[in-house]
Short mmCIF file of C-alpha atoms in Angstrom, two decimals:
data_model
loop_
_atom_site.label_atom_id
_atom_site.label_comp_id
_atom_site.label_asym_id
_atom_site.label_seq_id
_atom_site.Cartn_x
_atom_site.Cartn_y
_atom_site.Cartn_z
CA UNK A 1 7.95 24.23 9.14
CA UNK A 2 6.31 24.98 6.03
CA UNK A 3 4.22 21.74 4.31
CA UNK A 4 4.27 21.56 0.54
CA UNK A 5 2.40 18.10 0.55
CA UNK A 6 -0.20 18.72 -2.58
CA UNK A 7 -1.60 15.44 -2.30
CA UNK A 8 -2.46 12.79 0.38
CA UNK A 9 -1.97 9.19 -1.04
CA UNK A 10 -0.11 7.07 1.60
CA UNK A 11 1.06 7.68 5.06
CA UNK A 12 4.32 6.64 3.84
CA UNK A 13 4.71 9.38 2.24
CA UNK A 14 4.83 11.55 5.41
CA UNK A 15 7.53 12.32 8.04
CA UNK A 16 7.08 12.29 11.80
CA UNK A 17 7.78 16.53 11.41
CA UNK A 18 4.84 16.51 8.68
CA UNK A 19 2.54 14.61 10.60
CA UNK A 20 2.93 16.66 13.46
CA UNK A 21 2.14 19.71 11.78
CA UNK A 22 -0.95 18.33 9.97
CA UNK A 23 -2.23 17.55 14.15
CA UNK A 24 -1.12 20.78 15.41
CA UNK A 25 -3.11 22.24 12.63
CA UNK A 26 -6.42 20.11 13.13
CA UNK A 27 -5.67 21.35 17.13
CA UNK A 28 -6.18 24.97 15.56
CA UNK A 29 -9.13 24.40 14.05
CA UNK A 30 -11.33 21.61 16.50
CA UNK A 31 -13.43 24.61 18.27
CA UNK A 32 -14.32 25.82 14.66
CA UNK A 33 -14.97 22.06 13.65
CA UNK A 34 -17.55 21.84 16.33
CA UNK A 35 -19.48 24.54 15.23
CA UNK A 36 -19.83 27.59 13.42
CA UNK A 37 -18.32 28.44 9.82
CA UNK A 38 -15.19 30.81 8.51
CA UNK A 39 -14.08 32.30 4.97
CA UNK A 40 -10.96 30.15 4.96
CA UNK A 41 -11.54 28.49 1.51
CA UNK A 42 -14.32 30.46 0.60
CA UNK A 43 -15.18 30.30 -3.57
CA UNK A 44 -13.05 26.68 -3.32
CA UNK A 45 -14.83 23.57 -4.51
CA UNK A 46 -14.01 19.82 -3.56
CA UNK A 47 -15.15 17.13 -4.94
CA UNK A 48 -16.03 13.78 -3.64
CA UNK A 49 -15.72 10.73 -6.29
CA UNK A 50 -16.92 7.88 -3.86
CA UNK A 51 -16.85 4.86 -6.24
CA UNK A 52 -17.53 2.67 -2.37
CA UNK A 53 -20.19 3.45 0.19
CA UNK A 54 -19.17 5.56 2.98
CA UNK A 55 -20.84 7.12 5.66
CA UNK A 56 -18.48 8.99 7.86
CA UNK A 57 -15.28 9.88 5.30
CA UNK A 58 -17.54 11.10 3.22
CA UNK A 59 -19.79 13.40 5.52
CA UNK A 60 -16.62 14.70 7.58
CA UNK A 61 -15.61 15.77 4.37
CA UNK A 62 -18.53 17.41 3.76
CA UNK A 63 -18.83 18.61 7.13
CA UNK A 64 -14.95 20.06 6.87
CA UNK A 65 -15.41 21.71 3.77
CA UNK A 66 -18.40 23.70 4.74
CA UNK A 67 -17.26 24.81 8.01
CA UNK A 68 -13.97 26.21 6.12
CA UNK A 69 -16.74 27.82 3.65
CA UNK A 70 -16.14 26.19 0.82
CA UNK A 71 -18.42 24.26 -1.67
CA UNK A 72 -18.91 20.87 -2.45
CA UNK A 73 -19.64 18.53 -5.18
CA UNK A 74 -21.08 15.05 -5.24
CA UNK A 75 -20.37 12.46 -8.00
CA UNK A 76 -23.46 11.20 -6.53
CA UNK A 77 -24.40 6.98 -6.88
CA UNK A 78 -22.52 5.56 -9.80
CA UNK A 79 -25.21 4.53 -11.48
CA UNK A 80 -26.35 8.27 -12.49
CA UNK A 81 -22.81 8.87 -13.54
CA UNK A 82 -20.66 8.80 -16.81
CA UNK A 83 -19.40 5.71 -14.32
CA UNK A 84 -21.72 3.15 -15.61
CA UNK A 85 -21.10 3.82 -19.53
CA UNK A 86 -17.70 2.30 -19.06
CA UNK A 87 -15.31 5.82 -18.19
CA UNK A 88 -12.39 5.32 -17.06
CA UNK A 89 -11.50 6.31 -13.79
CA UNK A 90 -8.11 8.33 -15.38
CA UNK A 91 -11.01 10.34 -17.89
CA UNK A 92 -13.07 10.95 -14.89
CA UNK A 93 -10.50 12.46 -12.59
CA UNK A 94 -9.05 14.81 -15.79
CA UNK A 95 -12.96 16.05 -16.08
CA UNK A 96 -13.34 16.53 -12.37
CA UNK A 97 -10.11 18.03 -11.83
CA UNK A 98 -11.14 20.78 -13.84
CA UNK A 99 -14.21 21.70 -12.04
CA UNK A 100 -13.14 21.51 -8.58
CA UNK A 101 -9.98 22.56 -6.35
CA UNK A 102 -9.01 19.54 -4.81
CA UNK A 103 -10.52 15.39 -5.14
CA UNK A 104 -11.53 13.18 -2.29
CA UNK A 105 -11.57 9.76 -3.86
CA UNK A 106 -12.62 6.47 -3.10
CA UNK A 107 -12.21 3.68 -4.93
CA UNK A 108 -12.54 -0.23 -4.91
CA UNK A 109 -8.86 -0.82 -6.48
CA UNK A 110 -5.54 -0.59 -4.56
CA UNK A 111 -3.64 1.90 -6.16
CA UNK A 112 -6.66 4.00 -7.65
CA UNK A 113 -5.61 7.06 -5.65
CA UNK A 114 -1.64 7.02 -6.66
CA UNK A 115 -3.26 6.41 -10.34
CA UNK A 116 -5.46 9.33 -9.86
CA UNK A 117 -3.03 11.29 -8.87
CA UNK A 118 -0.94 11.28 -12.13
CA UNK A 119 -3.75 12.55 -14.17
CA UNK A 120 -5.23 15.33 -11.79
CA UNK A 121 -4.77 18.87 -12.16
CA UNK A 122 -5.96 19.28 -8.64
CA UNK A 123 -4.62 18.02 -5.21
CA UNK A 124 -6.05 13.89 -4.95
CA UNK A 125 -7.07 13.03 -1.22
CA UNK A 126 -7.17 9.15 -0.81
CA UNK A 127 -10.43 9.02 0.94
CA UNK A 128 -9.56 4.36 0.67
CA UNK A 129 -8.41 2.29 -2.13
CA UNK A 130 -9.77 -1.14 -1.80
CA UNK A 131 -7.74 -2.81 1.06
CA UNK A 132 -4.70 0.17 0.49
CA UNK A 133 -4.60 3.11 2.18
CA UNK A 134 -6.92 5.21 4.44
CA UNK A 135 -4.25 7.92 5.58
CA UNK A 136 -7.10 10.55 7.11
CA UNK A 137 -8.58 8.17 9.08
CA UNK A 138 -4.99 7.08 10.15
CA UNK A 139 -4.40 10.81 11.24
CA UNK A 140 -8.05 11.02 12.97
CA UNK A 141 -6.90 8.06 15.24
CA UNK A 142 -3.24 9.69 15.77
CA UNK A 143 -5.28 12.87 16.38
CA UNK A 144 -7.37 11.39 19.05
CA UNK A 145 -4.91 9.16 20.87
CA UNK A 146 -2.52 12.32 21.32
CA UNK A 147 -6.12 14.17 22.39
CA UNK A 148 -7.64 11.68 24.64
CA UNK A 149 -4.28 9.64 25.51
CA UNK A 150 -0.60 9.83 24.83
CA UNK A 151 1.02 10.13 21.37
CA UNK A 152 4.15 9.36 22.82
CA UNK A 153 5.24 5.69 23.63
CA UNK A 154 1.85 4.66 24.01
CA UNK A 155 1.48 0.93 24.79
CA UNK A 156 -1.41 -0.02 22.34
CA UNK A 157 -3.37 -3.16 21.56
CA UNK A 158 -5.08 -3.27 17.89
CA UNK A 159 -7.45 -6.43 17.88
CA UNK A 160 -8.97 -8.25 15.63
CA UNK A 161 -9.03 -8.36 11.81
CA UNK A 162 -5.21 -7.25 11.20
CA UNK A 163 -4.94 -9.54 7.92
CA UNK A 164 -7.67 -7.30 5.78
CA UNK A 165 -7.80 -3.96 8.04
CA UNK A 166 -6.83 -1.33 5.63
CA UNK A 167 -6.63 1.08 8.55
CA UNK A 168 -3.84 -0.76 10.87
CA UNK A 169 -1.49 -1.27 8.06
CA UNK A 170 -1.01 2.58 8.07
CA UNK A 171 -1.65 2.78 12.01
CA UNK A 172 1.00 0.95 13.28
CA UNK A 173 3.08 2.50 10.31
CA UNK A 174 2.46 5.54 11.65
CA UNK A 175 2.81 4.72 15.26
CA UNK A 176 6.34 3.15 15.31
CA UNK A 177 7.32 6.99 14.38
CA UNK A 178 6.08 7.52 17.99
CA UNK A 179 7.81 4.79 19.46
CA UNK A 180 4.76 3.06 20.27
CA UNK A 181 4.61 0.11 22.26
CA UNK A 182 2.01 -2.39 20.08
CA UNK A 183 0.39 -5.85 20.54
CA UNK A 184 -1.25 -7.49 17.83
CA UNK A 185 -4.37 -9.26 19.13
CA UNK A 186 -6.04 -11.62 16.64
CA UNK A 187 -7.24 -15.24 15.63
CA UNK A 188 -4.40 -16.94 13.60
CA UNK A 189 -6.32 -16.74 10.41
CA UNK A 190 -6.40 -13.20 10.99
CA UNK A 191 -2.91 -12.00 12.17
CA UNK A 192 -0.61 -9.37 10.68
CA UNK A 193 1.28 -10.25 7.81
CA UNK A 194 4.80 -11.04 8.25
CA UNK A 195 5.63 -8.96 5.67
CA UNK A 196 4.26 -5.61 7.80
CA UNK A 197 5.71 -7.22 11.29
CA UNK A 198 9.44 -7.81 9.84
CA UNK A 199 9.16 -4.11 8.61
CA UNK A 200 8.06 -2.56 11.77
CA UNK A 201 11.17 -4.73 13.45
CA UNK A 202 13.48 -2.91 11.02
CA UNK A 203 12.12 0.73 11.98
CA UNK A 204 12.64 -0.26 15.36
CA UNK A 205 9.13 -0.39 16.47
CA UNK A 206 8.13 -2.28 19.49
CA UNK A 207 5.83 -5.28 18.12
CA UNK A 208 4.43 -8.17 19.82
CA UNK A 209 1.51 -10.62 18.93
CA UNK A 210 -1.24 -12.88 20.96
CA UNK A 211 -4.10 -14.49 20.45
CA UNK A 212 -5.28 -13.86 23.69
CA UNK A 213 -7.26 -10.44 24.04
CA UNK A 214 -7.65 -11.19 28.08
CA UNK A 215 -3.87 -11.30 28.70
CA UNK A 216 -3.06 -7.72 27.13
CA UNK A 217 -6.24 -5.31 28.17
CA UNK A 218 -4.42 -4.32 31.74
CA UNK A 219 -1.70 -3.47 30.24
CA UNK A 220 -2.34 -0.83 27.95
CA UNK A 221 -2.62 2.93 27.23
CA UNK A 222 -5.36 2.79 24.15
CA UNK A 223 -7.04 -0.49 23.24
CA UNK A 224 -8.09 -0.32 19.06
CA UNK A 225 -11.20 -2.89 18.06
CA UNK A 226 -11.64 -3.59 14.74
CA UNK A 227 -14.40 -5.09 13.41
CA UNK A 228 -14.59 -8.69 12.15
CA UNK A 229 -15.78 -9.43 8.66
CA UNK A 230 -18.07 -12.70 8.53
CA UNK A 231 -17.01 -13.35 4.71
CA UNK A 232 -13.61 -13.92 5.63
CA UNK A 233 -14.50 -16.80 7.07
CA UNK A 234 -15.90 -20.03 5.18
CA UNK A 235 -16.86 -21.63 8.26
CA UNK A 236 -20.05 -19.81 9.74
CA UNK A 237 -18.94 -21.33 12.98
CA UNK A 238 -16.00 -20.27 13.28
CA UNK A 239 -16.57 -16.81 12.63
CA UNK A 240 -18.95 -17.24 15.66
CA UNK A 241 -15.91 -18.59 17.77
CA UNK A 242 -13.76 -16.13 16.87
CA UNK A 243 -16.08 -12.76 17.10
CA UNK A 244 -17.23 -13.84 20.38
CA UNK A 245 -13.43 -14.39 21.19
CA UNK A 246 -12.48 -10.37 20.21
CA UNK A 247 -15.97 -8.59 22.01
CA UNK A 248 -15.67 -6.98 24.88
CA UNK A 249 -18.05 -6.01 27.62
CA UNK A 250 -18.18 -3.52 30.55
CA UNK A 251 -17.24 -6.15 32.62
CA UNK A 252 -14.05 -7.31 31.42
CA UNK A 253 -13.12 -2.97 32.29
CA UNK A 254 -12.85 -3.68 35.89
CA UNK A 255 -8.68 -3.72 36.08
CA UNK A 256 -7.88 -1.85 32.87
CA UNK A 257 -5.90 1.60 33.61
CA UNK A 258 -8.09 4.13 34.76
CA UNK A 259 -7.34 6.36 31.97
CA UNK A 260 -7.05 4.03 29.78
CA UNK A 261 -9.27 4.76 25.95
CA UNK A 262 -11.28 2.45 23.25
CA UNK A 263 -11.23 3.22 19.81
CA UNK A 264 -13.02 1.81 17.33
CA UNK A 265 -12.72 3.00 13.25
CA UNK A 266 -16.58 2.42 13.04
CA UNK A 267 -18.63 0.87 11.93
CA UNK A 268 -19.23 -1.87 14.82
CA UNK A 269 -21.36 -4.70 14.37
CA UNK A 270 -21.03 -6.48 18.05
CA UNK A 271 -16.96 -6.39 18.65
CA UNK A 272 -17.99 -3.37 21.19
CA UNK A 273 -20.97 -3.97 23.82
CA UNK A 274 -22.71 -1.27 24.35
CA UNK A 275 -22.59 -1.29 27.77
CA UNK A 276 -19.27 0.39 26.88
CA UNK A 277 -20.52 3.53 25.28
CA UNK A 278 -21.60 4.97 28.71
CA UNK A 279 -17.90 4.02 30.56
CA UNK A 280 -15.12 6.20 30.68
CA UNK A 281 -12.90 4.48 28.52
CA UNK A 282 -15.16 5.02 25.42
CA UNK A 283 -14.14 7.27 22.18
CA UNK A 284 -14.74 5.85 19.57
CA UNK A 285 -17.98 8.85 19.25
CA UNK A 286 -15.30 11.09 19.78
CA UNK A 287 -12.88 9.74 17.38
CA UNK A 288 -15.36 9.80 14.47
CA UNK A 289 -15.68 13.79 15.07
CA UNK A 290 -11.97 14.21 15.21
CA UNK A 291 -12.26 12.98 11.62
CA UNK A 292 -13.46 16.61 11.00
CA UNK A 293 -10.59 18.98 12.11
CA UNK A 294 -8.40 16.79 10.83
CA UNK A 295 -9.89 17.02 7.22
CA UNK A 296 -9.96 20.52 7.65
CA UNK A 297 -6.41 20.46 8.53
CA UNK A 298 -5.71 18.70 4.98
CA UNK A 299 -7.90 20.62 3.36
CA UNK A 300 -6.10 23.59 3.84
CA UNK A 301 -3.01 22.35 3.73
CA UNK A 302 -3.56 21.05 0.15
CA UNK A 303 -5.58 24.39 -0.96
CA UNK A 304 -2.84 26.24 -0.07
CA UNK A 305 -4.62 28.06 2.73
CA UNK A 306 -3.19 29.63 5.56
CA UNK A 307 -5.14 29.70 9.15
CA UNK B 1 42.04 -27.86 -30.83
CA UNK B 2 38.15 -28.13 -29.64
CA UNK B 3 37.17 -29.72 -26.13
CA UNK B 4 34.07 -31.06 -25.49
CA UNK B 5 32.85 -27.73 -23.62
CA UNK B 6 33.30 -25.24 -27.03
CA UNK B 7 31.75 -28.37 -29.06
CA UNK B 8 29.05 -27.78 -26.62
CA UNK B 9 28.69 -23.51 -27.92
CA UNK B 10 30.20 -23.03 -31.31
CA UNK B 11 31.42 -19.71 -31.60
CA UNK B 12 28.91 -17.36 -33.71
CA UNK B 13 29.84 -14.93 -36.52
CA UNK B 14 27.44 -11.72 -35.16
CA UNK B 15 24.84 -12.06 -32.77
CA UNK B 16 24.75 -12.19 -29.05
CA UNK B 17 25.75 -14.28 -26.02
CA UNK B 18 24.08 -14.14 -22.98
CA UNK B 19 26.30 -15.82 -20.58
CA UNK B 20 26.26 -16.96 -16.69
CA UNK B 21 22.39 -17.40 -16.62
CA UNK B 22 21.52 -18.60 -13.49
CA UNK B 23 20.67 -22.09 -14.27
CA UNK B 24 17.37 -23.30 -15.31
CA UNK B 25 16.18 -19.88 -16.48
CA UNK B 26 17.96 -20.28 -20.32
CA UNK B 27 13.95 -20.85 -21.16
CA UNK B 28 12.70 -17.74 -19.55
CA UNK B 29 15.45 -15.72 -21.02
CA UNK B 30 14.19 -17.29 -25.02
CA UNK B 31 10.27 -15.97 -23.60
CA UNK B 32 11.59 -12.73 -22.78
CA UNK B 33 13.18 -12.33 -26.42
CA UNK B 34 9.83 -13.66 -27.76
CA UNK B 35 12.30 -16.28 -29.24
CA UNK B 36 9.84 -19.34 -29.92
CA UNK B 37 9.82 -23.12 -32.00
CA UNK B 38 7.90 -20.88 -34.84
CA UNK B 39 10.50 -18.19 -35.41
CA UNK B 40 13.19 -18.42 -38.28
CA UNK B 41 15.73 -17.14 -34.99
CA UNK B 42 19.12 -19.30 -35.22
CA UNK B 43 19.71 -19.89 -31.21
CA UNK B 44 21.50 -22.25 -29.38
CA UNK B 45 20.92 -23.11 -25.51
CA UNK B 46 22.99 -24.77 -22.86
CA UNK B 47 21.50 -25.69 -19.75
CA UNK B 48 23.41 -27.15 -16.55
CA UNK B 49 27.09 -26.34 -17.76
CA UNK B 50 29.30 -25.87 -14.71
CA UNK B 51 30.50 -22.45 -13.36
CA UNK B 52 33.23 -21.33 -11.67
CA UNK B 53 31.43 -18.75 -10.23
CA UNK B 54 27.87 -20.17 -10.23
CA UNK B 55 28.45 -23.39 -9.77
CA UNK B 56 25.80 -24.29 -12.92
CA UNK B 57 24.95 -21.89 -15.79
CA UNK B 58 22.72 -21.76 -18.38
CA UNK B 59 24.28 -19.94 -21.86
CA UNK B 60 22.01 -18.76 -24.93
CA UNK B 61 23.35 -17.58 -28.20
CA UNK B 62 21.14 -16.06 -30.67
CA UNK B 63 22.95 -14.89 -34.17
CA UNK B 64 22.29 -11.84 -35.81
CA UNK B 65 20.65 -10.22 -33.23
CA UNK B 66 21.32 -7.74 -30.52
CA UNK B 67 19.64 -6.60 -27.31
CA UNK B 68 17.05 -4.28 -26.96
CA UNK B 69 18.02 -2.60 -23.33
CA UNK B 70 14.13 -2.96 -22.12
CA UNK B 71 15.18 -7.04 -23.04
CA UNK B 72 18.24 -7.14 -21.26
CA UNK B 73 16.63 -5.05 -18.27
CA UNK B 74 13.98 -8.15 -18.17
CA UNK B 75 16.99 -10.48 -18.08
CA UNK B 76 18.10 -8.59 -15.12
CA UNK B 77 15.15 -9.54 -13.11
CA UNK B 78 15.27 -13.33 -13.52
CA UNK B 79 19.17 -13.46 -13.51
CA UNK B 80 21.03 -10.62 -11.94
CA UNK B 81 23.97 -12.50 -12.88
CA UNK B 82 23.68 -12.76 -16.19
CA UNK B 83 26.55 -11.02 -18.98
CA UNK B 84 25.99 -9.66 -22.38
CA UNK B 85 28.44 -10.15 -24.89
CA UNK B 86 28.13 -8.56 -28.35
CA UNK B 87 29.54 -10.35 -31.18
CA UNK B 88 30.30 -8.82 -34.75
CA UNK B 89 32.56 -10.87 -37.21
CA UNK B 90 33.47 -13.34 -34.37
CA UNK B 91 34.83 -10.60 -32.30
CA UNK B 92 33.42 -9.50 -29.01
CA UNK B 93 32.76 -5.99 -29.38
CA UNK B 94 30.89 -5.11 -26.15
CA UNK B 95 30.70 -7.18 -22.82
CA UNK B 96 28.60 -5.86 -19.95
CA UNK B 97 27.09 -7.36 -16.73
CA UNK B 98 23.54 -6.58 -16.39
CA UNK B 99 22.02 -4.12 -14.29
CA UNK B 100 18.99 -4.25 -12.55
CA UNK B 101 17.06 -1.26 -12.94
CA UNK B 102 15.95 0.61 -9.60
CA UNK B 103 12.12 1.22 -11.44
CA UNK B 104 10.58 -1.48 -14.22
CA UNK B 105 7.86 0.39 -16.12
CA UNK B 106 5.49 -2.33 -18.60
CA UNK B 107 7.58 -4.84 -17.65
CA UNK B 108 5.91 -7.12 -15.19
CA UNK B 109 2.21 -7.47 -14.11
CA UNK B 110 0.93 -6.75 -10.23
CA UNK B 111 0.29 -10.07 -8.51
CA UNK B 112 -2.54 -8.49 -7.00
CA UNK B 113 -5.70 -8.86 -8.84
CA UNK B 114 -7.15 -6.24 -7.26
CA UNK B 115 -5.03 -3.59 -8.08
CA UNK B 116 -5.39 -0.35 -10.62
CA UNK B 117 -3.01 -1.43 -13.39
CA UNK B 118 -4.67 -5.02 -13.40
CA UNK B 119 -7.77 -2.79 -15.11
CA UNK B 120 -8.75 -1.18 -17.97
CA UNK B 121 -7.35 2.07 -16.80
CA UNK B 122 -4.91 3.83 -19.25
CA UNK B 123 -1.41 3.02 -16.78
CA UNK B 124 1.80 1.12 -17.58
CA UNK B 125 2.45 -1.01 -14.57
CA UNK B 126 5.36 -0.07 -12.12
CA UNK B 127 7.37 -1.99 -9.63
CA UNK B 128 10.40 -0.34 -7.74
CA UNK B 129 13.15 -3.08 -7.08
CA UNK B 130 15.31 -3.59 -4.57
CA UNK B 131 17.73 -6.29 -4.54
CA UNK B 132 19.24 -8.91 -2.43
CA UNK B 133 17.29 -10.57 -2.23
CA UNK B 134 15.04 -9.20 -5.41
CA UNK B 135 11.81 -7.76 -4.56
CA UNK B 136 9.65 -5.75 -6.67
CA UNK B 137 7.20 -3.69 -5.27
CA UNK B 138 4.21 -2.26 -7.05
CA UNK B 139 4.05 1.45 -7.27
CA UNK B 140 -0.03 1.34 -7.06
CA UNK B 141 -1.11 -1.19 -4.56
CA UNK B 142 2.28 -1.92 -2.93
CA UNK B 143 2.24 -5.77 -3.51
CA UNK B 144 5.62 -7.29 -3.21
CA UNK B 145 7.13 -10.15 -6.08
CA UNK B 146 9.75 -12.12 -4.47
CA UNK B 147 9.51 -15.47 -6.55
CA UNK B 148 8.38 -16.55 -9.62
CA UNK B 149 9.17 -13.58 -11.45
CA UNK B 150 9.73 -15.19 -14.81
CA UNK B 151 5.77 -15.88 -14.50
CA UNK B 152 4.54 -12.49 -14.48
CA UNK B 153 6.90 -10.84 -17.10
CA UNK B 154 4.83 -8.75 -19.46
#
């Protein structure tokens, strides 16, 4: 098939067939991902508006971009930009689109990329938009669970904070297109919206929901942590209660499935032990580098660029 | 020969009748026209009048006026069962049901505070709708309306 997407807003916006061709693509390029550098968009420049810290979106991006030989610019901290006299995001993006081939934005308002997006020249990556949409690391974590697992029918348990994760909303989206088998783990105060369960019903997904993390982890192809957020909680104790409720340790790995793989969107704060890093069932190192081929995949894909 | 019902809505010589408003929103429809205690409009309301098909309707008449289609569009929102009738020299010249747009653009404000057209970004704000029952869901952040829409009219 031939992909026409020019830009990457929502995962909604893709089909199974699109998706598919976006992984088979990153598949094409991991080796080059790893190391070494091509001409592939030589002489392009993309540039990375980051209005929100980031650490790994924003250096895989980086990272891509370079390996494909291309250039990069850097709207830098905000405070050194037009940002802080008041600009408008819209005025920014119509500048920016003119001096670069493509946009990776972040931004701290839902919506800020599809906004973006109606005033760019240039192909808009959503690189986050507040709690909205993260659709490249959703296709990093479809990337490595069809890598380092099974894409298909996968029996999967997301845990912990599935109220304000920005990344499971598009996850499971994206994961009842692969008939996947998913529990929600969380604390009540934390648990899917209705809203998102009732519409995973209607595309036939397979959804169920605990708040027992013990009762699932046998069971289960890929297990996805997510971290817990302290400020969500008024209650210092509680939070306490509940993060110690979601961690787990080596030793709770004794009767999982032998091939069975953690993933983690990183950062962790203590949701993973580290005794974990060293098992077998830990990839959540390895996920954060699939964030690079995959990049590179949309990257070229939005540039136009053949491989 | 008058009944207490027409007693109730005198006929009007030109102007406009919205009819079969779902009950209780006969106030939200006079916001929507901007129609307030300060204007020189002449408008008469009915509240609670029973329906054959509603059960209880609300009916507004407001003389000498008639309907921008971004107005009747709002209407639409807050009661999908609500009828226009145009009146010129007591006739009725045009009578239409409303129609609820499939996209409201600058009509109604995003719930979420959070999200792009709630700032001082140049955009119009953007809901698609889907009906039955009515939703509106912003084009930006996503955020669904299902209640209360009268509130967040624009």
């Amino acid at each position: 098939m031939k992909f026409h997407r020019h830009h990457i807003i929502s995962m909604k916006d893709f089909t199974r067939d699109e998706i598919d061709y976006i992984l088979d693509r990153a598949g094409k390029l991991e080796s080059l991902a790893k190391s070494g550098r091509s001409d592939i968009l030589s002489g392009k420049i993309l540039a990375l508006l980051f209005y929100e810290p980031s650490t790994r979106t924003r250096m895989s991006f980086e990272t891509a971009m370079l390996r494909l030989g291309g250039n990069v610019l850097n709207l830098g901290s905000k405070d050194t930009s037009s940002v802080i006299k008041g600009e408008t995001l819209a005025d920014t993006i119509r500048v920016i689109s003119t001096y670069s081939d493509a946009i990776v934005l972040r931004h701290t308002s839902e919506g800020a990329a599809q906004m973006a997006m109606e005033f760019s020249s240039v192909p808009v990556i959503n690189g986050g938009d507040g709690a909205g949409h993260h659709p490249t690391q959703t296709l990093l974590d479809l990337y490595t669970i069809k890598r380092e697992s099974r894409l298909e029918h996968p029996d999967i348990a997301i845990v912990g904070d599935l109220k304000y994760g920005r990344t499971v909303h598009s996850l499971t989206y994206a994961l009842s297109l692969y008939g996947a088998n998913i529990t929600f783990v969380s604390p009540q105060q934390l648990k899917m919206p209705d809203q998102i369960i009732d519409d995973l019903k209607t595309r036939g997904a397979h959804v169920n929901e605990t708040e027992n993390f013990d009762k699932v982890l046998n069971n289960i192809d890929v297990l996805y942590m997510t971290r817990i957020q302290k400020e969500r909680f008024p209650d210092p104790t509680e939070y306490k209660k509940v993060a110690n409720a979601y961690k787990i340790t080596n030793k709770q790995l004794v009767n999982v499935r032998p091939n069975m793989i953690i993933m983690h969107p990183l950062p962790r704060i203590n949701e993973i032990d580290s005794s974990v890093d060293n098992t077998d069932h830990a990839r959540y190192f390895q996920q954060s580098f699939y964030g690079v081929p995959i990049r590179m995949a949309l990257l070229t894909i939005v540039m136009g660029a053949d491989i | 020969m008058n009944n207490h019902h027409e007693l109730r809505v005198r006929p009007i010589v030109n102007g406009t009748v919205i009819d079969h408003i779902l009950a209780g929103q006969a106030i939200n429809v006079l916001r929507i026209l901007g129609i307030t205690g300060v204007s020189d409009a002449v408008v008469s309301m009915v509240m609670n009048v029973p329906s054959i098909t509603l059960g209880h309707k609300d009916i507004v008449k407001i003389e000498n006026r008639e309907l921008e289609e971004k107005e009747v569009d709002k209407i639409s929102l807050i009661s999908p069962s609500a009828s226009i009738n145009i009146i010129r020299d007591f006739d009725v010249v045009d009578k239409y049901h409303v129609e609820m747009p499939s996209i409201v653009e600058g009509m109604v404000k995003c719930t979420n505070p959070n999200c792009i057209s709630n700032t001082n970004e140049p955009v119009t704000s953007k809901f698609v709708v889907r009906t039955d029952p009515i939703r509106l869901r912003c084009l930006y952040c996503e955020h669904v309306i299902s209640e209360k829409i009268a509130e967040y009219l624009l």
